[in-house]
């Protein structure tokens, strides 16, 4: 056994258990071994064979694994059962309760040197931190999980790598998120490690950063590969997440009915799995679909439902993102004051380090509302703040559109040279979206 204790520790454990049971070394040894052998073993001067330890475990009335590792029998199984319970708790939205369970599991797994269980607990803690908007903490948990699995095959490390990428993405570090996802995909595909669940998780996770960077062609490719992998995936939660991510690509291509159908499939799977936060995100994306199709009343209903579900579960970052989408719908429905109030509240929860793209979207919309009210000074201030956030995040598509808005404002106020600079900045990002920030596409899986 690779995880057994060293001979000195095992010897002390044998001696303690023998004394506790009132046995002599002769009684423990007979009939297969001698008292001298037991004495040598208890002193830690011999590495006992499995056969000898099984004999001694039987005489002591203890489990073989407990004798050689110090772990209570069936501990690993019990911890995994509790892990499943913690995952269910998190899936139903009780983030704080789930975090407490994961922390207890982590402490026990580390005490008993169970790296796989410890990694699973750290992944859970990372997911809890993401939902609470604590992205630095989340990234640290995911990094520790990856370290626990350092000797495991790459597919086993993919959830931790994907968690790190998600934390960087939500913090506005789009390029680095894409780098993590693409290098992992490339390594998996080039090495022939065809693992459908791992590949599906990576491709579905890449769609959001691709879209925000303006790399629509690569997002579409990732969506097609994810859809091709879905029938092979063994985890329905991954399939549901994939359907939600693919909807974004369908939207960009103007395939609104298909996007809505994809989200409906995801929502049904999440209802079955009781993954409430993911279900709320489905309502959020569905509201976005309706808004793009001009069905504003339905969009508002879906987005309010998403916001209520996410706020109730204290998913701070996700609820802030959904609120930006809702504010856009409210503005388009002529309720700009209500939208502005919602956006100002959102900006308290977002920053350049946490949700940069959506913070920029909030400033952009506040700028448009200010322009409508003929407050050009406030509008320019919001546009400039949004520009700074988007430049840091590398969100090319949004940046180009914002430069157009800022350029138009500067031109109307007579600052032609400044307007030209803004337009040039936008054109630089509009040219061949994504190609200035992304390298070659990762190798494709052998589908």
Tab-separated table of C-alpha atoms in Angstrom:
chain	number	residue	atom	x	y	z
A	1	UNK	CA	0.000	0.000	0.000
A	2	UNK	CA	1.464	3.337	-1.060
A	3	UNK	CA	-0.212	5.354	1.709
A	4	UNK	CA	0.652	3.135	4.714
A	5	UNK	CA	2.457	4.664	7.683
A	6	UNK	CA	6.171	4.080	8.212
A	7	UNK	CA	7.287	1.010	10.232
A	8	UNK	CA	7.947	3.008	13.422
A	9	UNK	CA	4.410	4.420	13.478
A	10	UNK	CA	2.879	1.044	12.664
A	11	UNK	CA	4.988	-0.608	15.393
A	12	UNK	CA	3.798	1.872	18.026
A	13	UNK	CA	0.201	1.372	16.896
A	14	UNK	CA	0.503	-2.425	17.162
A	15	UNK	CA	2.015	-2.125	20.639
A	16	UNK	CA	-0.707	0.274	21.840
A	17	UNK	CA	-3.514	-1.936	20.540
A	18	UNK	CA	-1.894	-5.093	21.986
A	19	UNK	CA	-1.515	-3.524	25.446
A	20	UNK	CA	-5.080	-2.122	25.326
A	21	UNK	CA	-6.361	-5.667	24.713
A	22	UNK	CA	-4.169	-7.240	27.431
A	23	UNK	CA	-2.292	-9.515	25.019
A	24	UNK	CA	1.318	-10.664	25.302
A	25	UNK	CA	3.669	-10.592	22.332
A	26	UNK	CA	3.508	-14.406	22.253
A	27	UNK	CA	-0.309	-14.400	22.157
A	28	UNK	CA	-0.234	-11.857	19.311
A	29	UNK	CA	2.396	-13.786	17.356
A	30	UNK	CA	1.195	-17.363	17.588
A	31	UNK	CA	0.807	-19.581	15.708
A	32	UNK	CA	2.360	-18.035	12.533
A	33	UNK	CA	5.083	-15.825	14.045
A	34	UNK	CA	7.443	-15.614	17.029
A	35	UNK	CA	7.402	-13.194	19.984
A	36	UNK	CA	10.808	-11.939	18.812
A	37	UNK	CA	9.302	-10.922	15.451
A	38	UNK	CA	6.510	-8.994	17.168
A	39	UNK	CA	9.070	-7.314	19.421
A	40	UNK	CA	11.133	-6.267	16.387
A	41	UNK	CA	7.989	-5.048	14.603
A	42	UNK	CA	6.833	-2.982	17.587
A	43	UNK	CA	10.278	-1.366	17.773
A	44	UNK	CA	9.941	-0.272	14.138
A	45	UNK	CA	13.045	-2.211	13.043
A	46	UNK	CA	11.278	-4.292	10.373
A	47	UNK	CA	8.917	-3.451	7.517
A	48	UNK	CA	6.101	-5.994	7.990
A	49	UNK	CA	4.519	-7.714	5.015
A	50	UNK	CA	0.812	-7.420	4.256
A	51	UNK	CA	0.457	-11.077	5.247
A	52	UNK	CA	1.967	-10.413	8.698
A	53	UNK	CA	-0.148	-7.308	9.222
A	54	UNK	CA	-3.339	-9.134	8.237
A	55	UNK	CA	-2.513	-11.832	10.812
A	56	UNK	CA	-1.872	-9.213	13.510
A	57	UNK	CA	-5.003	-7.225	12.571
A	58	UNK	CA	-7.063	-10.392	12.929
A	59	UNK	CA	-5.574	-11.154	16.367
A	60	UNK	CA	-6.186	-7.553	17.484
A	61	UNK	CA	-9.714	-7.482	16.055
A	62	UNK	CA	-9.149	-4.374	13.957
A	63	UNK	CA	-9.501	-3.575	10.262
A	64	UNK	CA	-6.351	-4.082	8.148
A	65	UNK	CA	-6.530	-0.544	6.690
A	66	UNK	CA	-6.929	0.991	10.143
A	67	UNK	CA	-3.850	-0.899	11.355
A	68	UNK	CA	-1.565	0.217	8.493
A	69	UNK	CA	-2.886	3.784	8.006
A	70	UNK	CA	-4.471	4.754	11.331
A	71	UNK	CA	-7.755	5.519	9.588
A	72	UNK	CA	-11.032	4.199	10.962
A	73	UNK	CA	-12.554	1.522	8.726
A	74	UNK	CA	-14.690	2.838	5.853
A	75	UNK	CA	-13.612	6.423	6.620
A	76	UNK	CA	-12.969	7.282	2.969
A	77	UNK	CA	-16.403	5.966	1.953
A	78	UNK	CA	-18.124	7.881	4.747
A	79	UNK	CA	-16.338	11.090	3.775
A	80	UNK	CA	-17.361	10.689	0.138
A	81	UNK	CA	-20.984	10.200	1.204
A	82	UNK	CA	-20.748	13.444	3.188
A	83	UNK	CA	-19.159	15.114	0.167
A	84	UNK	CA	-22.210	14.180	-1.881
A	85	UNK	CA	-24.396	15.726	0.794
A	86	UNK	CA	-22.365	18.941	0.752
A	87	UNK	CA	-22.590	19.075	-3.045
A	88	UNK	CA	-26.363	18.722	-2.849
A	89	UNK	CA	-26.512	21.459	-0.203
A	90	UNK	CA	-24.528	23.782	-2.464
A	91	UNK	CA	-26.677	22.846	-5.465
A	92	UNK	CA	-29.833	23.898	-3.634
A	93	UNK	CA	-28.318	27.301	-2.854
A	94	UNK	CA	-27.419	27.000	0.845
A	95	UNK	CA	-23.905	28.286	0.215
A	96	UNK	CA	-22.874	29.032	3.797
A	97	UNK	CA	-24.053	25.643	5.079
A	98	UNK	CA	-22.248	23.919	2.214
A	99	UNK	CA	-19.038	25.830	2.970
A	100	UNK	CA	-19.169	24.707	6.612
A	101	UNK	CA	-19.592	21.081	5.523
A	102	UNK	CA	-16.731	21.324	3.028
A	103	UNK	CA	-14.437	22.906	5.646
A	104	UNK	CA	-15.125	20.056	8.094
A	105	UNK	CA	-14.518	17.479	5.365
A	106	UNK	CA	-11.268	19.163	4.372
A	107	UNK	CA	-9.963	19.078	7.950
A	108	UNK	CA	-10.740	15.356	8.291
A	109	UNK	CA	-9.309	14.501	4.864
A	110	UNK	CA	-6.057	16.303	5.663
A	111	UNK	CA	-5.810	14.643	9.082
A	112	UNK	CA	-6.135	11.197	7.540
A	113	UNK	CA	-4.088	11.982	4.404
A	114	UNK	CA	-6.824	11.463	1.811
A	115	UNK	CA	-5.756	13.809	-1.006
A	116	UNK	CA	-8.646	12.998	-3.362
A	117	UNK	CA	-11.238	13.778	-0.688
A	118	UNK	CA	-9.324	16.910	0.312
A	119	UNK	CA	-9.270	18.048	-3.330
A	120	UNK	CA	-13.026	17.493	-3.660
A	121	UNK	CA	-13.645	19.524	-0.486
A	122	UNK	CA	-11.408	22.327	-1.766
A	123	UNK	CA	-13.288	22.354	-5.067
A	124	UNK	CA	-16.516	22.725	-3.126
A	125	UNK	CA	-15.075	25.569	-1.056
A	126	UNK	CA	-13.944	27.219	-4.283
A	127	UNK	CA	-17.436	26.988	-5.773
A	128	UNK	CA	-18.912	28.439	-2.567
A	129	UNK	CA	-16.454	31.341	-2.707
A	130	UNK	CA	-17.325	32.005	-6.371
A	131	UNK	CA	-21.022	32.177	-5.529
A	132	UNK	CA	-20.267	34.626	-2.721
A	133	UNK	CA	-18.092	36.756	-5.020
A	134	UNK	CA	-14.870	36.034	-3.098
A	135	UNK	CA	-12.772	35.413	-6.183
A	136	UNK	CA	-9.299	35.583	-4.616
A	137	UNK	CA	-10.342	33.061	-1.971
A	138	UNK	CA	-11.936	30.882	-4.656
A	139	UNK	CA	-8.757	30.890	-6.728
A	140	UNK	CA	-6.698	29.889	-3.676
A	141	UNK	CA	-9.018	26.937	-2.990
A	142	UNK	CA	-8.838	25.782	-6.610
A	143	UNK	CA	-5.032	26.071	-6.606
A	144	UNK	CA	-4.829	23.975	-3.423
A	145	UNK	CA	-7.138	21.374	-4.983
A	146	UNK	CA	-4.865	21.202	-8.004
A	147	UNK	CA	-1.849	20.743	-5.715
A	148	UNK	CA	-3.593	17.861	-3.902
A	149	UNK	CA	-4.038	16.149	-7.272
A	150	UNK	CA	-0.532	16.886	-8.560
A	151	UNK	CA	0.169	13.170	-9.116
A	152	UNK	CA	-3.255	12.404	-10.595
A	153	UNK	CA	-3.956	12.141	-14.363
A	154	UNK	CA	-4.850	15.415	-16.104
A	155	UNK	CA	-8.603	14.644	-16.452
A	156	UNK	CA	-8.825	14.419	-12.652
A	157	UNK	CA	-7.262	17.887	-12.357
A	158	UNK	CA	-9.575	19.524	-14.929
A	159	UNK	CA	-12.288	20.679	-12.462
A	160	UNK	CA	-9.644	22.513	-10.410
A	161	UNK	CA	-8.091	24.061	-13.537
A	162	UNK	CA	-11.515	25.078	-14.780
A	163	UNK	CA	-12.254	26.622	-11.347
A	164	UNK	CA	-9.102	28.731	-11.555
A	165	UNK	CA	-10.054	29.844	-15.057
A	166	UNK	CA	-13.573	30.753	-13.882
A	167	UNK	CA	-12.214	32.846	-11.016
A	168	UNK	CA	-9.883	34.721	-13.388
A	169	UNK	CA	-12.703	35.181	-15.923
A	170	UNK	CA	-15.121	36.611	-13.371
A	171	UNK	CA	-12.346	38.908	-12.123
A	172	UNK	CA	-12.079	40.322	-15.641
A	173	UNK	CA	-8.836	38.527	-16.548
A	174	UNK	CA	-10.189	37.114	-19.803
A	175	UNK	CA	-6.897	36.411	-21.547
A	176	UNK	CA	-5.490	34.379	-18.681
A	177	UNK	CA	-8.764	32.448	-18.290
A	178	UNK	CA	-8.634	31.517	-21.973
A	179	UNK	CA	-4.946	30.587	-21.667
A	180	UNK	CA	-5.697	28.146	-18.815
A	181	UNK	CA	-8.605	26.536	-20.648
A	182	UNK	CA	-6.892	26.302	-24.025
A	183	UNK	CA	-3.589	24.916	-22.762
A	184	UNK	CA	-5.460	22.246	-20.804
A	185	UNK	CA	-7.573	21.374	-23.856
A	186	UNK	CA	-4.468	21.211	-26.003
A	187	UNK	CA	-2.695	18.888	-23.588
A	188	UNK	CA	-5.728	16.610	-23.281
A	189	UNK	CA	-6.307	16.348	-27.021
A	190	UNK	CA	-2.677	16.043	-28.130
A	191	UNK	CA	-1.917	13.362	-25.558
A	192	UNK	CA	-4.930	11.296	-26.560
A	193	UNK	CA	-6.561	11.634	-23.126
A	194	UNK	CA	-10.078	11.609	-24.560
A	195	UNK	CA	-12.192	12.210	-21.467
A	196	UNK	CA	-15.688	13.433	-22.504
A	197	UNK	CA	-16.670	14.986	-19.149
A	198	UNK	CA	-13.380	16.897	-18.841
A	199	UNK	CA	-13.480	18.111	-22.447
A	200	UNK	CA	-17.125	19.154	-22.199
A	201	UNK	CA	-16.434	21.116	-19.013
A	202	UNK	CA	-13.517	22.955	-20.636
A	203	UNK	CA	-15.250	23.757	-23.932
A	204	UNK	CA	-18.438	24.959	-22.207
A	205	UNK	CA	-16.376	27.121	-19.835
A	206	UNK	CA	-14.464	28.728	-22.720
A	207	UNK	CA	-17.563	30.067	-24.497
A	208	UNK	CA	-18.121	32.985	-22.087
A	209	UNK	CA	-14.551	34.351	-22.212
A	210	UNK	CA	-14.450	33.906	-25.999
A	211	UNK	CA	-17.672	35.879	-26.414
A	212	UNK	CA	-16.504	38.707	-24.135
A	213	UNK	CA	-13.231	38.920	-26.066
A	214	UNK	CA	-15.069	39.177	-29.365
A	215	UNK	CA	-13.720	35.807	-30.554
A	216	UNK	CA	-17.101	34.687	-31.867
A	217	UNK	CA	-15.731	32.163	-34.363
A	218	UNK	CA	-13.802	30.364	-31.658
A	219	UNK	CA	-16.837	30.474	-29.351
A	220	UNK	CA	-18.916	28.872	-32.098
A	221	UNK	CA	-16.282	26.156	-32.587
A	222	UNK	CA	-16.202	25.438	-28.850
A	223	UNK	CA	-20.002	25.215	-28.827
A	224	UNK	CA	-20.026	22.741	-31.735
A	225	UNK	CA	-17.415	20.557	-30.035
A	226	UNK	CA	-19.311	20.698	-26.735
A	227	UNK	CA	-22.528	19.615	-28.452
A	228	UNK	CA	-20.674	16.738	-30.138
A	229	UNK	CA	-19.272	15.598	-26.778
A	230	UNK	CA	-22.555	15.871	-24.862
A	231	UNK	CA	-23.914	12.397	-25.771
A	232	UNK	CA	-20.738	10.823	-24.338
A	233	UNK	CA	-20.767	12.781	-21.066
A	234	UNK	CA	-21.690	10.905	-17.934
A	235	UNK	CA	-22.578	13.937	-15.796
A	236	UNK	CA	-26.013	15.490	-16.524
A	237	UNK	CA	-25.024	18.643	-14.642
A	238	UNK	CA	-22.243	19.164	-17.189
A	239	UNK	CA	-24.686	18.645	-20.055
A	240	UNK	CA	-27.022	21.217	-18.536
A	241	UNK	CA	-24.179	23.709	-18.106
A	242	UNK	CA	-23.129	23.086	-21.710
A	243	UNK	CA	-26.625	23.857	-23.029
A	244	UNK	CA	-26.616	27.155	-21.135
A	245	UNK	CA	-23.199	28.147	-22.475
A	246	UNK	CA	-23.998	27.129	-26.045
A	247	UNK	CA	-27.025	29.428	-25.968
A	248	UNK	CA	-24.678	32.416	-25.954
A	249	UNK	CA	-23.101	31.325	-29.228
A	250	UNK	CA	-26.485	30.696	-30.824
A	251	UNK	CA	-27.482	34.202	-29.800
A	252	UNK	CA	-24.434	35.728	-31.469
A	253	UNK	CA	-25.381	33.933	-34.672
A	254	UNK	CA	-28.963	35.243	-34.489
A	255	UNK	CA	-30.402	31.758	-33.873
A	256	UNK	CA	-32.759	32.942	-31.138
A	257	UNK	CA	-35.249	30.074	-31.246
A	258	UNK	CA	-32.452	27.511	-30.964
A	259	UNK	CA	-30.884	29.458	-28.102
A	260	UNK	CA	-34.193	29.471	-26.259
A	261	UNK	CA	-34.608	25.736	-26.864
A	262	UNK	CA	-31.081	25.074	-25.554
A	263	UNK	CA	-31.826	27.032	-22.385
A	264	UNK	CA	-35.113	25.193	-21.910
A	265	UNK	CA	-33.217	21.856	-21.999
A	266	UNK	CA	-30.720	23.160	-19.455
A	267	UNK	CA	-33.474	24.439	-17.172
A	268	UNK	CA	-35.238	21.072	-17.219
A	269	UNK	CA	-32.024	19.262	-16.324
A	270	UNK	CA	-31.300	21.673	-13.488
A	271	UNK	CA	-34.816	21.244	-12.116
A	272	UNK	CA	-34.205	17.517	-12.081
A	273	UNK	CA	-30.840	17.962	-10.403
A	274	UNK	CA	-32.061	20.741	-8.101
A	275	UNK	CA	-29.107	22.913	-9.027
A	276	UNK	CA	-30.831	26.141	-8.089
A	277	UNK	CA	-28.030	28.591	-8.811
A	278	UNK	CA	-27.474	27.160	-12.279
A	279	UNK	CA	-31.244	27.212	-12.866
A	280	UNK	CA	-31.256	30.892	-11.910
A	281	UNK	CA	-28.498	31.464	-14.457
A	282	UNK	CA	-30.703	29.771	-17.071
A	283	UNK	CA	-33.472	32.267	-16.333
A	284	UNK	CA	-30.882	35.015	-16.638
A	285	UNK	CA	-29.694	33.839	-20.045
A	286	UNK	CA	-33.267	33.230	-21.193
A	287	UNK	CA	-34.123	36.800	-20.263
A	288	UNK	CA	-31.151	37.908	-22.336
A	289	UNK	CA	-32.479	35.897	-25.297
A	290	UNK	CA	-35.895	37.537	-25.004
A	291	UNK	CA	-34.315	40.999	-24.716
A	292	UNK	CA	-32.305	40.461	-27.911
A	293	UNK	CA	-35.505	39.417	-29.669
A	294	UNK	CA	-37.368	42.529	-28.480
A	295	UNK	CA	-39.662	40.575	-26.129
A	296	UNK	CA	-38.975	42.976	-23.268
A	297	UNK	CA	-41.869	42.096	-20.934
A	298	UNK	CA	-40.926	38.414	-21.007
A	299	UNK	CA	-37.255	39.354	-20.596
A	300	UNK	CA	-38.042	41.379	-17.487
A	301	UNK	CA	-40.003	38.472	-15.976
A	302	UNK	CA	-37.168	36.009	-16.549
A	303	UNK	CA	-34.467	38.374	-15.295
A	304	UNK	CA	-36.413	39.292	-12.165
A	305	UNK	CA	-36.889	35.599	-11.426
A	306	UNK	CA	-33.158	35.027	-11.891
A	307	UNK	CA	-32.291	37.996	-9.676
A	308	UNK	CA	-34.679	36.870	-6.926
A	309	UNK	CA	-33.256	33.337	-6.966
A	310	UNK	CA	-29.642	34.487	-6.969
A	311	UNK	CA	-30.144	37.175	-4.323
A	312	UNK	CA	-31.925	34.717	-2.038
A	313	UNK	CA	-28.869	32.466	-2.226
A	314	UNK	CA	-26.413	35.324	-1.681
A	315	UNK	CA	-24.708	34.596	-5.008
A	316	UNK	CA	-23.377	38.141	-4.993
A	317	UNK	CA	-21.427	38.216	-8.224
A	318	UNK	CA	-23.970	36.380	-10.355
A	319	UNK	CA	-26.849	38.467	-8.988
A	320	UNK	CA	-24.954	41.647	-9.855
A	321	UNK	CA	-24.474	40.429	-13.415
A	322	UNK	CA	-28.165	39.559	-13.775
A	323	UNK	CA	-29.075	42.995	-12.390
A	324	UNK	CA	-27.121	44.705	-15.189
A	325	UNK	CA	-29.133	42.778	-17.778
A	326	UNK	CA	-32.387	43.668	-16.002
A	327	UNK	CA	-31.428	47.349	-15.887
A	328	UNK	CA	-30.871	47.322	-19.655
A	329	UNK	CA	-34.374	45.909	-20.171
A	330	UNK	CA	-35.893	48.484	-17.796
A	331	UNK	CA	-34.138	51.300	-19.674
A	332	UNK	CA	-35.417	50.003	-23.001
A	333	UNK	CA	-38.924	49.901	-21.532
A	334	UNK	CA	-38.706	53.604	-20.636
A	335	UNK	CA	-38.014	53.153	-16.899
A	336	UNK	CA	-34.568	54.755	-16.842
A	337	UNK	CA	-34.714	56.059	-13.253
A	338	UNK	CA	-35.476	52.563	-11.963
A	339	UNK	CA	-32.648	51.180	-14.112
A	340	UNK	CA	-30.144	53.780	-12.860
A	341	UNK	CA	-31.010	53.053	-9.236
A	342	UNK	CA	-30.483	49.335	-9.825
A	343	UNK	CA	-27.142	49.954	-11.550
A	344	UNK	CA	-25.795	52.196	-8.781
A	345	UNK	CA	-26.538	49.433	-6.294
A	346	UNK	CA	-24.815	46.892	-8.536
A	347	UNK	CA	-21.593	48.909	-8.721
A	348	UNK	CA	-21.166	48.503	-4.959
A	349	UNK	CA	-20.630	44.751	-5.564
A	350	UNK	CA	-18.437	44.983	-8.686
A	351	UNK	CA	-14.930	46.266	-9.331
A	352	UNK	CA	-11.982	45.997	-11.698
A	353	UNK	CA	-10.883	42.871	-9.801
A	354	UNK	CA	-14.332	41.331	-9.513
A	355	UNK	CA	-16.785	41.367	-12.398
A	356	UNK	CA	-14.954	43.939	-14.531
A	357	UNK	CA	-16.954	43.277	-17.710
A	358	UNK	CA	-20.298	43.706	-15.955
A	359	UNK	CA	-19.058	46.736	-14.001
A	360	UNK	CA	-18.172	48.242	-17.377
A	361	UNK	CA	-21.635	47.344	-18.686
A	362	UNK	CA	-23.192	49.131	-15.706
A	363	UNK	CA	-21.123	52.279	-16.349
A	364	UNK	CA	-21.919	52.107	-20.087
A	365	UNK	CA	-25.667	51.985	-19.424
A	366	UNK	CA	-25.449	54.749	-16.820
A	367	UNK	CA	-23.635	56.809	-19.470
A	368	UNK	CA	-26.425	56.234	-21.988
A	369	UNK	CA	-29.048	57.187	-19.391
A	370	UNK	CA	-27.073	60.347	-18.548
A	371	UNK	CA	-26.853	61.238	-22.251
A	372	UNK	CA	-30.611	60.829	-22.605
A	373	UNK	CA	-30.969	63.283	-19.694
A	374	UNK	CA	-28.518	65.679	-21.495
A	375	UNK	CA	-25.944	65.351	-18.700
A	376	UNK	CA	-22.924	64.994	-21.000
A	377	UNK	CA	-20.386	65.423	-18.201
A	378	UNK	CA	-21.758	62.473	-16.218
A	379	UNK	CA	-22.118	60.411	-19.416
A	380	UNK	CA	-18.472	60.971	-20.359
A	381	UNK	CA	-17.318	60.040	-16.849
A	382	UNK	CA	-19.207	56.737	-17.012
A	383	UNK	CA	-17.925	55.951	-20.516
A	384	UNK	CA	-14.314	56.603	-19.491
A	385	UNK	CA	-14.659	54.358	-16.442
A	386	UNK	CA	-16.169	51.620	-18.595
A	387	UNK	CA	-13.351	52.028	-21.123
A	388	UNK	CA	-10.702	51.524	-18.435
A	389	UNK	CA	-12.419	48.359	-17.155
A	390	UNK	CA	-12.831	46.838	-20.613
A	391	UNK	CA	-9.261	47.581	-21.653
A	392	UNK	CA	-8.026	45.767	-18.550
A	393	UNK	CA	-10.309	42.790	-19.246
A	394	UNK	CA	-9.578	42.619	-22.980
A	395	UNK	CA	-13.292	42.461	-23.885
A	396	UNK	CA	-12.790	43.460	-27.523
A	397	UNK	CA	-16.393	43.442	-28.769
A	398	UNK	CA	-17.753	45.538	-25.901
A	399	UNK	CA	-14.748	47.864	-26.074
A	400	UNK	CA	-15.327	48.657	-29.748
A	401	UNK	CA	-18.975	49.539	-29.109
A	402	UNK	CA	-18.067	51.703	-26.123
A	403	UNK	CA	-15.457	53.622	-28.132
A	404	UNK	CA	-18.169	54.434	-30.656
A	405	UNK	CA	-20.431	55.819	-27.920
A	406	UNK	CA	-17.602	57.850	-26.400
A	407	UNK	CA	-16.485	59.113	-29.811
A	408	UNK	CA	-20.007	60.226	-30.716
A	409	UNK	CA	-20.296	62.095	-27.397
A	410	UNK	CA	-16.941	63.833	-27.842
A	411	UNK	CA	-17.799	64.801	-31.438
A	412	UNK	CA	-21.148	66.293	-30.412
A	413	UNK	CA	-19.409	68.415	-27.772
A	414	UNK	CA	-16.907	69.771	-30.300
A	415	UNK	CA	-13.818	67.730	-29.327
A	416	UNK	CA	-13.116	66.296	-32.747
A	417	UNK	CA	-9.509	65.162	-32.160
A	418	UNK	CA	-10.449	63.330	-28.962
A	419	UNK	CA	-13.394	61.748	-30.788
A	420	UNK	CA	-11.078	60.515	-33.557
A	421	UNK	CA	-8.774	58.964	-30.954
A	422	UNK	CA	-11.743	57.122	-29.434
A	423	UNK	CA	-12.886	55.878	-32.851
A	424	UNK	CA	-9.362	54.672	-33.698
A	425	UNK	CA	-9.191	52.761	-30.423
A	426	UNK	CA	-12.504	51.094	-31.233
A	427	UNK	CA	-11.478	50.227	-34.770
A	428	UNK	CA	-8.285	48.618	-33.495
A	429	UNK	CA	-10.339	46.258	-31.388
A	430	UNK	CA	-13.016	45.689	-34.038
A	431	UNK	CA	-10.485	44.477	-36.634
A	432	UNK	CA	-10.465	40.667	-36.719
A	433	UNK	CA	-12.051	40.184	-33.267
A	434	UNK	CA	-10.034	37.942	-31.011
A	435	UNK	CA	-7.021	37.559	-33.264
A	436	UNK	CA	-4.957	40.154	-31.403
A	437	UNK	CA	-5.303	38.353	-28.066
A	438	UNK	CA	-5.565	34.653	-28.902
A	439	UNK	CA	-2.970	32.273	-30.241
A	440	UNK	CA	-3.660	29.185	-32.389
A	441	UNK	CA	-6.786	27.249	-31.463
A	442	UNK	CA	-6.169	24.192	-29.259
A	443	UNK	CA	-6.019	20.747	-30.849
A	444	UNK	CA	-9.420	19.190	-31.422
A	445	UNK	CA	-10.549	15.962	-29.770
A	446	UNK	CA	-10.732	12.768	-31.875
A	447	UNK	CA	-14.520	12.802	-32.190
